[in-house]
Tab-separated table of C-alpha atoms in Angstrom:
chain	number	residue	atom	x	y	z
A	1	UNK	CA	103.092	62.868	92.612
A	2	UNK	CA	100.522	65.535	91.114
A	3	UNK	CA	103.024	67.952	91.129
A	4	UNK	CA	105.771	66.426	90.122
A	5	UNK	CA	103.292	65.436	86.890
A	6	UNK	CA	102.417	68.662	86.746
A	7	UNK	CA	105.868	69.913	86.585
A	8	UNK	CA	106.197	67.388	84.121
A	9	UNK	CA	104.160	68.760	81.471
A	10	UNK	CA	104.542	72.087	81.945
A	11	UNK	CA	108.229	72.172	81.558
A	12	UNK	CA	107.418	70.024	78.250
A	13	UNK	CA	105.261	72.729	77.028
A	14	UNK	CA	107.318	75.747	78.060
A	15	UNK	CA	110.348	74.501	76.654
A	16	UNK	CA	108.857	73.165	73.530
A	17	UNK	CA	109.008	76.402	71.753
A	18	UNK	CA	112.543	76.860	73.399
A	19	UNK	CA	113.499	73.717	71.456
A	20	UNK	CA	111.896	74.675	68.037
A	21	UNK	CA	113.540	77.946	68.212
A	22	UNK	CA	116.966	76.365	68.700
A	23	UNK	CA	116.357	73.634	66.009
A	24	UNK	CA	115.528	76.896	63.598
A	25	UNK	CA	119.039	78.600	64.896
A	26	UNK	CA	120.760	75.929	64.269
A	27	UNK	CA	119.336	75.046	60.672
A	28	UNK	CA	119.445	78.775	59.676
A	29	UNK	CA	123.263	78.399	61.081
A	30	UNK	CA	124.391	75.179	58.863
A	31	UNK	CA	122.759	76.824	55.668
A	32	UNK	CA	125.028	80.686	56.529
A	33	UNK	CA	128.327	78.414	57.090
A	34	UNK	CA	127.902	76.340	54.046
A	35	UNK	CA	126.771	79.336	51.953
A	36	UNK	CA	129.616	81.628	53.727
A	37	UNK	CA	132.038	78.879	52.825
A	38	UNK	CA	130.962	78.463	48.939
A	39	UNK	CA	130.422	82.211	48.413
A	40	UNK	CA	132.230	85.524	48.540
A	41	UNK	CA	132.848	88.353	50.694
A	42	UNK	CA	129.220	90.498	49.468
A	43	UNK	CA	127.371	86.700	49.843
A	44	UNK	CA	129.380	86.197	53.505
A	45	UNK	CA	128.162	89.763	54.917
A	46	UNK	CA	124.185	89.038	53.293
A	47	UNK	CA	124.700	85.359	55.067
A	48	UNK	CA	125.922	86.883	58.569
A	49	UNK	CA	123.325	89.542	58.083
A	50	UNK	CA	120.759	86.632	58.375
A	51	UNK	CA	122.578	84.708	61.020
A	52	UNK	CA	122.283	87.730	63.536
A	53	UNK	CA	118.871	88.129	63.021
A	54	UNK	CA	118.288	84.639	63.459
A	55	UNK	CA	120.645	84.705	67.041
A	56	UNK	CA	118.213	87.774	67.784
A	57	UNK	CA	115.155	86.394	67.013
A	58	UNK	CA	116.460	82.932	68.959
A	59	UNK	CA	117.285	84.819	72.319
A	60	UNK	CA	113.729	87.096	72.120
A	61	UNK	CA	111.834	83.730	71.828
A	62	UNK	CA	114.615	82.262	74.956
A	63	UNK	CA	113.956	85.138	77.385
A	64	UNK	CA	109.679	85.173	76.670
A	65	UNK	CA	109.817	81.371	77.345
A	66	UNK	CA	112.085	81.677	80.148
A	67	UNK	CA	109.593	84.871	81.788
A	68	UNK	CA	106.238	82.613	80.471
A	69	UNK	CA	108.315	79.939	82.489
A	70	UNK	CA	108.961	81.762	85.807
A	71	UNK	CA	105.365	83.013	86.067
A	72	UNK	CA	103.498	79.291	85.147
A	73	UNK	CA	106.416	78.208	88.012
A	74	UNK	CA	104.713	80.642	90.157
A	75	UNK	CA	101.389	80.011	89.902
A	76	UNK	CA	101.595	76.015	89.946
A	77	UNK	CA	103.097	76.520	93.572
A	78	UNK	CA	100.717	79.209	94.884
A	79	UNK	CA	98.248	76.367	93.406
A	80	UNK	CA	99.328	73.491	94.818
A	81	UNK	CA	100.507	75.375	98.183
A	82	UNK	CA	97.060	77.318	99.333
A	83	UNK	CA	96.214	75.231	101.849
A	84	UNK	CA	99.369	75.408	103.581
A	85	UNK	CA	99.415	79.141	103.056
A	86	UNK	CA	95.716	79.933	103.994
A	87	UNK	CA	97.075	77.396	107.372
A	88	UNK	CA	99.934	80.019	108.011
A	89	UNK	CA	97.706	83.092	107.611
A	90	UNK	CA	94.648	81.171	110.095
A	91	UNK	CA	97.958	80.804	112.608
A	92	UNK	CA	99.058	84.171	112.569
A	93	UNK	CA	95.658	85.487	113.201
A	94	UNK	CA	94.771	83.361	116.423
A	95	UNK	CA	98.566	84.276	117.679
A	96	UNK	CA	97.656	87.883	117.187
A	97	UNK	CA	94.208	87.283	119.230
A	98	UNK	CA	95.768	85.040	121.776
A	99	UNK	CA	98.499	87.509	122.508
A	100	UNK	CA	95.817	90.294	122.681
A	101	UNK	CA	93.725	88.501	124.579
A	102	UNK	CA	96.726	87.817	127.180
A	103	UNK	CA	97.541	90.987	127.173
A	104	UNK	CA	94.123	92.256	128.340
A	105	UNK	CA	93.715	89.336	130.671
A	106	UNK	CA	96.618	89.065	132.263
A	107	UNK	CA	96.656	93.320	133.339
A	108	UNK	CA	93.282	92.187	134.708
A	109	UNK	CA	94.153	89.596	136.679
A	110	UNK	CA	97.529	91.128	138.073
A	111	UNK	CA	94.790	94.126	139.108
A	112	UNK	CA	92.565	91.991	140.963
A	113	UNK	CA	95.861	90.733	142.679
A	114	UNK	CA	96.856	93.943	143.569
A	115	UNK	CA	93.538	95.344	144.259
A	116	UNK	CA	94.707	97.454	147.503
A	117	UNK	CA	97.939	98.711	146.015
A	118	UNK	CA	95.904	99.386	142.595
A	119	UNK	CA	93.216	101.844	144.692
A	120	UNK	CA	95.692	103.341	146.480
A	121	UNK	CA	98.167	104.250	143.568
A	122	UNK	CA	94.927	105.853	142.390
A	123	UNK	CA	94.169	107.654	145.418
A	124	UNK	CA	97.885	108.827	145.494
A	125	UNK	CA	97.133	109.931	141.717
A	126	UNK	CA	94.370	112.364	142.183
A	127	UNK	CA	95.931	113.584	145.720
A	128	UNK	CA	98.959	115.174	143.804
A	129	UNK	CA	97.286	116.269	141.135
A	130	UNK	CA	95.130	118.615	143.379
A	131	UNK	CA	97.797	119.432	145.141
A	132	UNK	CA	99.722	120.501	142.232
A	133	UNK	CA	96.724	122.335	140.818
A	134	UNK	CA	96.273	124.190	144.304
A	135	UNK	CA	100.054	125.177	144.354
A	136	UNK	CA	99.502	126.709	141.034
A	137	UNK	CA	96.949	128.800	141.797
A	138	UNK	CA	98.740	129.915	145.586
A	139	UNK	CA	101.355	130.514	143.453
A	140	UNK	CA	99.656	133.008	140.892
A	141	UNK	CA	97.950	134.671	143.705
A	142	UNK	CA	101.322	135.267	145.885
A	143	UNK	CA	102.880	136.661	142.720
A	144	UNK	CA	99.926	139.194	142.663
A	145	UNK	CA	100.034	140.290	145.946
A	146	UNK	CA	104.135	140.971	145.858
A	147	UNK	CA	103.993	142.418	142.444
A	148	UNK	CA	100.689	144.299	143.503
A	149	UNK	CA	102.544	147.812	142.326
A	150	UNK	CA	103.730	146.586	139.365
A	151	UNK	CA	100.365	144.751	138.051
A	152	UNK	CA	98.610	147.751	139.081
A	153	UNK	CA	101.137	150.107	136.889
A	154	UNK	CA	100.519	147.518	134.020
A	155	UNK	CA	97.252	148.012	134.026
A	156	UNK	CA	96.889	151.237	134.382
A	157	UNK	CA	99.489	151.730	131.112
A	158	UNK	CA	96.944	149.187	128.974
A	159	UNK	CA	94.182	151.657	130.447
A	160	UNK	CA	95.939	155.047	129.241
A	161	UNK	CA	97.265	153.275	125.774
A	162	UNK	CA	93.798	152.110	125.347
A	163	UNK	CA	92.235	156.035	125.971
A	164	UNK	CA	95.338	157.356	123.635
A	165	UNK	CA	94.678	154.823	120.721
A	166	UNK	CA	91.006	155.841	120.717
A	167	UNK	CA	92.090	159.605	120.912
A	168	UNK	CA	94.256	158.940	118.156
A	169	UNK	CA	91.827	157.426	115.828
A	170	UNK	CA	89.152	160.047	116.544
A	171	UNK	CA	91.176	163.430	116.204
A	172	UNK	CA	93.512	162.000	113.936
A	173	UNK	CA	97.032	163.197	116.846
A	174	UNK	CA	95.856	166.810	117.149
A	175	UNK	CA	94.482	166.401	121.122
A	176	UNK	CA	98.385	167.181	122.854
A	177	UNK	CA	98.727	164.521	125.635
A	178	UNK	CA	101.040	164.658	128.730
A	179	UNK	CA	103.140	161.575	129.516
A	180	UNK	CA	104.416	162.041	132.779
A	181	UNK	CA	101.481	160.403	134.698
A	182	UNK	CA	103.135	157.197	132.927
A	183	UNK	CA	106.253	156.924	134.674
A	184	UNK	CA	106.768	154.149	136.866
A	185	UNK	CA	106.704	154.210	140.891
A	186	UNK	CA	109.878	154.146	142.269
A	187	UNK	CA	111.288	151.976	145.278
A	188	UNK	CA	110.877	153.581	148.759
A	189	UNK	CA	112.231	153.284	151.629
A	190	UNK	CA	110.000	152.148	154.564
């Protein structure tokens, strides 16, 4: 009943102006057909001259009421519906902690259950990962040992780049330097 009183009287006031605005259109309109009927063509275009401005001025005042309308309708219902809104906000913040909380509970619970299965999933967990660590390193060292000429070659050409760089940057290229200790080994057969 409040709001229906409410919507009562603020319709009243809103559209007040509305009405007054049309009353003045409509006045402003009699007076331009009566003086566009007794007068010429120069009195007709002054008369419609004042008509349009008074259509204009009618449909400024018609969309402001209409937006001052809208709003007032706006804040009335946030008004008179903030209880039921702060209700819907309270609900959808114990659903969020309910459904957390059941989350979290119910994982515990199901690991209790499962207690023997859970410990040995675990067990089975760190098992392969050390076994997958000590694979990797087997498998480094086994690539060592059958590429033993080749890593050794490597690092002797990082060695002998190293000395040459050095060389290079002292006396500036004019020490002569022999290559042919660089070559590769070459397969043999055994």
């Amino acid at each position: 009943r409040q709001q229906f009183l409410l919507q009562g009287a603020l319709n009243r006031m809103l559209k007040r102006k509305m009405s007054m605005a049309w009353e003045k259109w409509q006045q402003v309109y009699q007076d331009l057909k009566f003086a566009n009927r007794m007068g010429g063509g120069a009195i007709r275009r002054m008369l419609n001259r004042k008509m349009s401005m008074a259509w204009e001025q009618w449909q400024q005042v018609a969309a402001e009421l209409a937006r001052q309308q809208f709003l007032l309708q706006g804040a009335v219902n946030r008004m008179l519906k903030r209880k039921m809104s702060m209700a819907w906000e309270k609900w959808q913040q114990v659903y969020q902690d309910l459904k957390f909380a059941n989350r979290m509970g119910g994982g515990a619970i199901r690991r209790m259950l499962n207690r023997k299965m859970s410990m040995a999933w675990e067990q089975w967990q760190q098992v392969a990962a050390e076994l997958a660590r000590q694979q990797f390193l087997l498998q480094g060292a086994l690539n060592r040992m059958l590429k033993r000429k080749m890593s050794m070659a490597w690092e002797k050409w990082q060695q002998v780049y190293q000395d040459l760089k050095f060389a290079n940057r002292m006396g500036g290229g004019a020490i002569p330097v022999s290559y042919t200790h660089l070559t590769l080994p070459t397969k043999r057969i055994v």
